[in-house]
Coordinates of C-alpha atoms in Angstrom, one line a residue:
M945 CA 134.5 60.7 109.2
A946 CA 130.9 60.4 107.9
T947 CA 130.5 59.0 104.4
S948 CA 127.6 59.7 102.1
V949 CA 125.6 56.6 101.1
R950 CA 123.3 56.7 98.1
Y951 CA 120.6 54.1 98.1
M952 CA 118.9 52.9 94.9
S953 CA 115.7 54.6 95.9
D954 CA 117.6 57.9 96.0
A955 CA 118.5 57.7 92.3
V956 CA 116.1 60.2 90.8
S957 CA 116.1 60.9 87.1
Y958 CA 115.1 64.5 86.7
P959 CA 113.6 65.6 83.4
E960 CA 115.5 68.2 81.3
E961 CA 112.8 70.8 82.1
S962 CA 113.1 70.3 85.9
C963 CA 113.2 73.4 88.0
K964 CA 116.6 73.7 89.7
L965 CA 116.7 75.1 93.2
A966 CA 119.4 76.8 95.4
L967 CA 118.6 76.8 99.2
V968 CA 120.0 79.8 101.1
G969 CA 119.9 78.9 104.8
F970 CA 119.8 75.4 106.3
G971 CA 118.3 76.1 109.7
T972 CA 115.0 74.9 111.1
V973 CA 113.0 75.9 108.0
G974 CA 115.7 75.3 105.4
S975 CA 116.3 71.7 106.6
A976 CA 112.5 71.1 106.7
V977 CA 112.2 72.3 103.1
A978 CA 115.1 70.0 102.0
R979 CA 113.4 67.1 103.8
L980 CA 110.1 67.8 102.2
L981 CA 111.7 68.1 98.7
H982 CA 113.5 64.8 99.4
A983 CA 110.4 63.0 100.6
R984 CA 108.5 64.0 97.5
R985 CA 111.4 63.7 95.0
H986 CA 109.5 61.2 92.9
E987 CA 106.4 63.4 92.6
H988 CA 107.6 66.7 91.2
G989 CA 110.3 68.2 89.0
L990 CA 112.0 70.2 91.7
Q991 CA 115.7 69.5 91.8
L992 CA 117.8 70.8 94.7
T993 CA 121.3 71.6 93.4
H994 CA 122.9 74.0 95.9
V995 CA 122.8 74.6 99.7
F996 CA 124.3 77.7 101.2
N997 CA 125.0 78.1 104.9
R998 CA 127.7 79.3 107.2
S999 CA 129.8 76.5 108.8
V1000 CA 128.5 74.3 106.1
E1001 CA 130.5 71.2 107.1
R1002 CA 128.5 70.7 110.3
K1003 CA 125.3 71.1 108.4
K1004 CA 125.7 68.3 105.9
V1005 CA 123.3 65.4 106.1
E1006 CA 123.7 61.9 104.8
W1007 CA 120.2 61.6 103.4
M1008 CA 120.8 64.5 100.9
S1009 CA 121.6 63.5 97.3
P1010 CA 125.4 63.6 96.7
E1011 CA 124.8 65.7 93.6
V1012 CA 123.9 68.7 95.8
E1013 CA 126.7 71.3 96.1
W1014 CA 127.2 72.7 99.6
T1015 CA 128.8 76.1 99.9
E1016 CA 129.6 78.9 102.3
N1017 CA 130.0 81.4 99.4
I1018 CA 126.8 83.2 98.3
D1019 CA 128.5 83.9 94.9
D1020 CA 128.4 80.2 94.1
V1021 CA 124.6 80.4 94.4
I1022 CA 124.3 83.6 92.3
A1023 CA 126.5 82.1 89.6
S1024 CA 124.9 78.7 89.6
D1025 CA 122.4 77.3 87.1
A1026 CA 119.6 77.3 89.6
D1027 CA 116.3 78.6 88.4
V1028 CA 115.0 79.6 91.8
V1029 CA 116.8 80.8 95.0
V1030 CA 115.0 80.0 98.2
E1031 CA 116.0 82.6 100.8
L1032 CA 115.5 81.4 104.4
V1033 CA 118.1 83.3 106.4
G1034 CA 115.8 86.0 107.7
G1035 CA 116.4 89.6 108.5
I1036 CA 116.8 92.5 106.1
E1037 CA 120.6 92.4 105.5
P1038 CA 122.3 90.6 103.9
A1039 CA 119.0 89.1 102.6
Y1040 CA 118.0 92.2 100.6
D1041 CA 121.3 92.2 98.8
W1042 CA 121.2 88.5 98.1
V1043 CA 117.6 88.5 96.9
S1044 CA 118.3 91.5 94.6
R1045 CA 121.4 89.9 93.1
A1046 CA 119.5 86.6 92.5
L1047 CA 116.7 88.4 90.6
E1048 CA 119.2 90.4 88.6
S1049 CA 121.1 87.2 87.7
G1050 CA 117.9 85.8 86.1
K1051 CA 116.6 83.7 89.0
S1052 CA 113.2 83.7 90.6
V1053 CA 113.1 83.9 94.4
V1054 CA 111.0 82.3 97.1
T1055 CA 111.3 83.7 100.6
A1056 CA 109.7 83.3 104.1
N1057 CA 111.3 86.6 105.2
K1058 CA 108.5 88.7 106.6
Q1059 CA 110.7 91.7 107.6
L1060 CA 112.3 91.8 104.1
I1061 CA 108.9 91.8 102.4
A1062 CA 107.3 94.2 104.8
H1063 CA 110.1 96.8 104.4
Y1064 CA 111.2 96.2 100.8
G1065 CA 108.5 94.2 99.1
S1066 CA 107.5 96.9 96.6
E1067 CA 111.1 97.5 95.5
L1068 CA 111.8 93.7 95.1
M1069 CA 108.6 93.1 93.2
E1070 CA 109.4 95.9 90.8
L1071 CA 112.9 94.4 90.4
A1072 CA 111.4 91.0 89.7
Q1073 CA 109.1 92.4 87.1
K1074 CA 112.0 94.3 85.5
C1075 CA 114.1 91.1 85.4
G1076 CA 111.2 88.9 84.1
Q1077 CA 111.4 86.8 87.2
R1078 CA 109.0 85.9 90.1
L1079 CA 109.1 86.7 93.8
A1080 CA 106.9 84.5 96.0
F1081 CA 106.5 85.0 99.7
G1082 CA 103.5 82.8 100.7
A1083 CA 105.4 81.6 103.8
S1084 CA 106.0 85.1 105.2
V1085 CA 102.6 85.3 106.9
A1086 CA 101.0 82.5 109.0
G1087 CA 103.5 79.9 108.0
G1088 CA 101.7 76.9 106.6
V1089 CA 98.3 78.6 106.4
P1090 CA 97.8 79.6 102.7
V1091 CA 96.3 83.0 103.6
L1092 CA 98.2 85.1 101.0
A1093 CA 97.2 82.8 98.2
G1094 CA 93.7 82.7 99.5
L1095 CA 93.4 86.5 99.6
Q1096 CA 95.0 87.0 96.2
D1097 CA 93.5 84.2 94.3
G1098 CA 90.6 82.6 96.2
L1099 CA 89.0 85.9 97.1
G1100 CA 90.2 87.9 94.2
G1101 CA 86.7 88.3 93.0
D1102 CA 85.6 90.2 96.1
R1103 CA 86.5 93.7 97.2
L1104 CA 88.1 93.3 100.6
F1105 CA 88.1 96.2 103.1
R1106 CA 89.1 94.7 106.4
L1107 CA 91.7 92.2 107.7
S1108 CA 92.2 91.2 111.3
G1109 CA 93.7 88.4 113.2
I1110 CA 96.2 86.9 115.5
L1111 CA 99.6 86.7 113.9
N1112 CA 102.1 86.0 116.7
G1113 CA 102.1 82.7 118.6
T1114 CA 104.5 83.9 121.3
C1115 CA 102.1 86.6 122.5
N1116 CA 99.2 84.1 122.3
Y1117 CA 101.1 81.7 124.5
I1118 CA 102.0 84.3 127.1
L1119 CA 98.5 85.7 127.3
T1120 CA 97.0 82.3 127.5
R1121 CA 99.3 81.4 130.4
I1122 CA 98.5 84.7 132.3
E1123 CA 94.8 83.9 131.9
S1124 CA 94.9 80.1 132.8
A1125 CA 97.6 80.0 135.4
G1126 CA 97.0 83.4 137.1
I1127 CA 100.7 84.3 136.8
S1128 CA 102.4 87.6 136.0
F1129 CA 103.6 88.7 132.6
A1130 CA 107.2 88.3 133.7
E1131 CA 106.6 84.7 134.8
A1132 CA 104.7 83.8 131.6
L1133 CA 107.5 85.3 129.5
R1134 CA 110.2 83.4 131.4
E1135 CA 108.2 80.2 131.0
A1136 CA 107.8 80.8 127.2
Q1137 CA 111.6 81.4 126.9
E1138 CA 112.4 78.2 128.9
K1139 CA 110.1 76.2 126.6
G1140 CA 111.5 77.8 123.4
F1141 CA 108.4 79.7 122.5
A1142 CA 110.0 83.1 123.0
E1143 CA 113.4 84.4 122.0
A1144 CA 116.1 85.6 124.5
D1145 CA 115.2 89.1 123.3
P1146 CA 111.4 88.9 122.8
T1147 CA 110.9 92.6 121.9
D1148 CA 109.7 92.0 118.3
D1149 CA 107.0 89.6 119.5
I1150 CA 105.7 91.2 122.7
D1151 CA 105.9 94.8 121.4
G1152 CA 104.1 93.9 118.2
Y1153 CA 106.8 94.4 115.6
D1154 CA 106.7 90.8 114.3
A1155 CA 102.9 91.0 113.8
R1156 CA 103.2 94.4 112.3
A1157 CA 105.4 93.1 109.5
K1158 CA 102.9 90.4 108.7
L1159 CA 100.0 92.9 108.8
V1160 CA 101.8 95.1 106.2
I1161 CA 102.1 92.2 103.9
L1162 CA 98.5 91.2 104.4
A1163 CA 97.4 94.8 103.6
R1164 CA 99.4 94.8 100.3
V1165 CA 98.1 91.4 99.2
G1166 CA 94.5 91.6 100.5
L1167 CA 93.7 95.4 100.2
Q1168 CA 96.3 96.4 97.6
A1169 CA 97.5 99.0 100.0
A1170 CA 101.2 100.0 100.0
I1171 CA 102.1 100.8 103.5
R1172 CA 105.4 100.7 105.5
P1173 CA 105.8 99.1 108.9
Q1174 CA 106.7 102.4 110.6
Q1175 CA 103.3 103.7 109.6
V1176 CA 101.5 101.1 111.8
E1177 CA 101.0 101.9 115.5
C1178 CA 102.0 99.1 117.9
E1179 CA 101.1 98.6 121.6
S1180 CA 102.9 96.2 123.9
I1181 CA 101.4 93.4 126.0
R1182 CA 104.0 94.1 128.7
R1183 CA 101.6 95.9 131.1
L1184 CA 98.8 93.3 131.1
A1185 CA 98.1 91.5 134.4
H1186 CA 95.8 88.6 135.5
V1187 CA 93.4 91.2 136.9
D1188 CA 92.7 92.3 133.3
F1189 CA 91.6 88.8 132.4
E1190 CA 89.3 88.7 135.5
Y1191 CA 87.6 91.9 134.4
A1192 CA 87.6 90.7 130.7
H1193 CA 85.7 87.6 131.8
E1194 CA 83.1 89.7 133.5
L1195 CA 82.5 91.3 130.2
G1196 CA 82.3 88.0 128.4
C1197 CA 85.7 88.5 126.8
T1198 CA 89.3 87.4 126.8
I1199 CA 92.4 89.3 125.7
R1200 CA 94.5 88.7 122.5
Q1201 CA 97.1 90.6 120.6
V1202 CA 95.0 91.7 117.6
S1203 CA 96.4 93.0 114.3
R1204 CA 93.9 94.8 112.1
V1205 CA 93.7 97.0 109.1
E1206 CA 90.7 98.7 107.5
K1207 CA 90.3 100.7 104.3
H1208 CA 88.0 103.7 104.2
S1209 CA 88.1 105.7 100.9
D1210 CA 91.5 107.4 100.9
R1211 CA 92.5 106.5 104.4
L1212 CA 93.8 103.3 106.0
Y1213 CA 93.4 102.4 109.7
A1214 CA 96.0 99.9 111.0
S1215 CA 97.2 98.8 114.4
V1216 CA 98.7 96.0 116.4
E1217 CA 97.6 96.0 120.1
P1218 CA 96.1 93.9 122.9
A1219 CA 92.4 94.0 122.7
L1220 CA 89.3 92.5 124.4
V1221 CA 87.6 90.0 122.2
K1222 CA 84.3 88.1 122.8
Q1223 CA 84.9 84.6 124.2
D1224 CA 82.7 83.0 121.5
S1225 CA 84.7 84.7 118.7
A1226 CA 87.1 83.0 116.3
L1227 CA 89.9 85.3 117.8
A1228 CA 89.4 83.9 121.3
A1229 CA 89.5 80.3 120.1
I1230 CA 93.1 80.5 118.8
S1231 CA 95.8 79.1 121.2
G1232 CA 99.5 78.3 121.2
S1233 CA 101.4 78.9 118.0
Q1234 CA 98.2 78.9 115.8
N1235 CA 97.5 81.9 113.6
L1236 CA 94.2 83.3 112.4
V1237 CA 93.2 85.8 109.8
V1238 CA 89.7 87.0 109.1
S1239 CA 89.1 88.8 105.9
T1240 CA 85.9 90.9 105.3
G1241 CA 84.7 91.7 101.8
E1242 CA 81.8 93.8 100.4
F1243 CA 80.2 90.8 98.7
G1244 CA 81.5 87.6 100.4
G1245 CA 81.5 88.8 104.0
D1246 CA 83.9 87.1 106.5
T1247 CA 86.3 84.4 105.5
V1248 CA 88.5 82.8 108.2
F1249 CA 92.0 81.3 107.6
S1250 CA 93.6 79.5 110.6
G1251 CA 96.2 76.9 111.3
F1252 CA 99.7 76.5 112.7
G1253 CA 101.8 79.6 111.8
A1254 CA 105.2 78.6 113.1
G1255 CA 107.7 75.8 113.0
G1256 CA 109.8 74.2 110.3
N1257 CA 107.3 71.8 108.8
P1258 CA 104.3 74.2 108.3
T1259 CA 106.5 76.9 106.9
A1260 CA 108.3 74.4 104.6
V1261 CA 104.9 73.4 103.2
A1262 CA 104.2 77.0 102.2
V1263 CA 107.7 77.4 100.7
V1264 CA 107.4 74.2 98.6
S1265 CA 103.9 75.3 97.5
D1266 CA 105.4 78.5 96.2
L1267 CA 108.1 76.6 94.4
L1268 CA 105.6 74.3 92.7
Q1269 CA 103.6 77.3 91.5
I1270 CA 106.7 78.9 90.1
A1271 CA 107.7 75.6 88.4
R1272 CA 104.3 75.5 86.7
Q1273 CA 104.4 79.1 85.6
R1274 CA 108.1 79.5 84.6
S1275 CA 107.1 80.5 81.1
Q1276 CA 105.3 83.6 82.4
A1277 CA 107.1 86.8 83.5
A1278 CA 106.5 88.3 86.9
S1279 CA 103.8 90.9 87.4
A1280 CA 104.1 93.6 90.0
M1281 CA 101.2 93.7 92.4
N1282 CA 99.1 96.8 92.1
A1283 CA 99.1 98.7 95.4
E1284 CA 98.0 102.3 96.2
E1285 CA 99.7 104.6 98.7
Y1286 CA 97.5 105.5 101.6
E1287 CA 97.5 107.9 104.6
V1288 CA 97.7 105.5 107.6
S1289 CA 96.1 106.1 111.0
G1290 CA 95.8 104.0 114.1
D1291 CA 92.9 106.1 115.4
F1292 CA 90.3 103.4 115.3
E1293 CA 86.9 104.2 116.8
S1294 CA 85.7 101.5 119.2
M1295 CA 84.4 100.8 122.7
Q1296 CA 87.3 101.0 125.2
Y1297 CA 88.4 99.2 128.4
V1298 CA 90.4 101.2 130.9
R1299 CA 91.9 99.7 134.0
F1300 CA 92.9 102.1 136.8
V1301 CA 94.9 101.3 140.0
V1302 CA 94.2 104.0 142.7
K1303 CA 94.7 104.8 146.3
D1304 CA 91.0 104.7 147.3
K1305 CA 89.2 107.9 148.4
P1306 CA 85.8 109.5 147.9
G1307 CA 85.1 111.2 144.6
I1308 CA 87.4 109.2 142.3
I1309 CA 84.7 108.0 139.9
A1310 CA 83.2 111.4 139.7
T1311 CA 86.5 113.0 138.9
L1312 CA 87.3 110.5 136.1
A1313 CA 83.8 110.8 134.7
R1314 CA 84.1 114.6 134.6
V1315 CA 87.4 114.3 132.6
F1316 CA 85.8 111.8 130.2
S1317 CA 82.8 114.0 129.7
E1318 CA 85.0 117.1 128.9
H1319 CA 86.5 115.0 126.1
R1320 CA 83.1 113.9 124.8
I1321 CA 83.5 110.3 125.9
N1322 CA 80.5 108.5 127.5
V1323 CA 81.0 106.1 130.4
D1324 CA 79.4 102.7 129.7
A1325 CA 80.0 100.8 133.0
V1326 CA 82.2 100.6 136.1
L1327 CA 83.5 97.3 137.3
Q1328 CA 85.1 96.7 140.7
R1329 CA 86.1 93.4 142.2
R1330 CA 86.3 92.7 145.9
G1331 CA 89.3 91.6 147.9
Y1332 CA 91.9 94.2 146.8
S1333 CA 93.9 96.6 149.0
K1334 CA 92.5 100.1 149.3
A1335 CA 96.0 101.3 148.8
E1336 CA 96.3 99.7 145.4
L1337 CA 92.7 99.2 144.2
P1338 CA 92.2 98.1 140.6
F1339 CA 88.9 98.8 138.9
V1340 CA 87.7 99.1 135.3
I1341 CA 85.7 101.7 133.4
T1342 CA 84.3 100.7 130.0
L1343 CA 83.6 103.5 127.6
E1344 CA 81.2 103.9 124.7
S1345 CA 82.7 104.0 121.2
C1346 CA 85.2 106.8 120.8
P1347 CA 88.3 107.5 118.7
K1348 CA 91.5 106.2 120.3
S1349 CA 93.1 109.7 120.1
R1350 CA 90.3 111.3 122.1
L1351 CA 90.7 108.6 124.8
Q1352 CA 94.5 109.3 124.9
Q1353 CA 93.9 113.0 125.4
A1354 CA 91.7 112.3 128.4
L1355 CA 94.2 109.9 129.9
N1356 CA 97.0 112.4 129.4
E1357 CA 94.9 114.9 131.4
M1358 CA 94.3 112.3 134.1
S1359 CA 98.1 111.6 134.5
S1360 CA 98.5 114.4 137.2
L1361 CA 95.7 113.1 139.4
E1362 CA 97.2 112.3 142.9
F1363 CA 95.1 109.2 143.5
L1364 CA 96.6 107.2 140.6
V1365 CA 99.1 104.6 141.7
E1366 CA 100.1 103.7 138.1
E1367 CA 99.4 104.6 134.5
P1368 CA 96.0 103.3 133.4
V1369 CA 95.9 100.3 131.0
S1370 CA 93.6 100.8 128.0
M1371 CA 92.5 98.4 125.3
P1372 CA 89.8 98.5 122.6
L1373 CA 86.8 96.3 123.3
L1374 CA 86.0 94.6 120.0
A1375 CA 82.5 93.4 119.2

C-alpha cells in the first residue's frame, strides 16, 4: 500500500486570502494543472483543496499535498469552501449541471470545455453575472495559445470583423500525411489513430464539429456575435485524396481545414471546411497539433496567434492563467459579455476549386462550362495531369469568385451527367 510522504519543501504556508481551488477531473489536463500548481506553489496564492474524479483511489499521487481531499462525490466539491471550481471533464452533461451548481453555490468556474461554452456559454455567463461570480474559458480554444485573452483585451481597442484559422490538430496531421506521404485518407487516419493523434471515433475532428465549437467561441469573444454551433456549416475532409494536393501544388497552394467567420452589417458568414491556401501563407505553415488564429480589424489589420493547441501542459498553462486572473480580481463581480444575435450564413463568395473524376470522352469540358455559364459562374482555368486512366480521369476546374450556393446549384445539375465517375470535390480557393 502506497504511503504519502510530505517533504519539508512541500510545507507551504498559504495566506488567509489565498484562492482555494477544487479540481473536477484528473485526466491528462487535470493532472497537468495539478502538477503546474504544485511546481509553482511558492509563487502564487492558489491552494488546491479538492480533487474530484471517478475511481479516485487509482488516481491519487504521492507528490500531492496530503491536505488535498480526494472525492468521487461532486456534492463534496459543491459544498466545499473552494472559491473556484476547475471543470476539466469535458462534454456537455454532466458538466453543464456541475458548472451551474458551482456558480449558484457562490464559486467561480474555470473550464477548458469547448463544447459546453459553444452550446451554453451565453446561459452560463448570465448565471455567473447573476451570482456575482466569474466564468473563465481561455483554455477552450487553441489550448496554451492566449488567443481569447488577446482578442478581448489586447485587441479590445480595434473593431474586428474577421477571424480565420486552423483549430484542429488531428485534421492538420491527416492532411499533412496525405500530402507528404502520398497515402489515402483512410491510411492517414489509421496512422493518426495508431499514434494517438485521432480518437477511435474521429467524427468530431474530421467532419469539423470540434473546430466549429471553437469558432463559435471565437466569434463571441472577438466579434461579439452570439451564434450557436448548429448555425455554422461544416464540410468533412473525408473525400480528399493525394491528387487534390498535386493539383493544389500546381496552383501554388496546399490544403488545410480552415475555420472562418466574417461580420457584414447585420449578417455573419461562418464555415468550417477544407480549403486551398497559398503555400506562403501563415495557414500553410501550421503543422501537427499547432493551432493558428488570424484576426482582422478595421484599424490594426491582421494579428496572428499561433502555438501548440493540444496536450496537457499547454492547456494547463491556459487554465492556471485564468485562475491567476480570477485570484487577482476576486473582489469584482462577473460581467456578461455583450454579444448580438446574427443571421448566420455559410455562403461565402470566393474563387473555387472543383475536382472531377470522369470516364473520358469528347465534349466533357464544353458540357461543364455550359452548366457553369448558365449559373453565372466563370471558368478560370482547367488543369489535367498526365498518367491517369481514361476510365477514371481526374482533372480540376478553377472558377472565378462566386457564392458557394451558386456553385452547389451548378454541381447539383451536373450530378446526372453520365460521364461522372464520382461526385465532384469542391473547395474554396483562398487568396
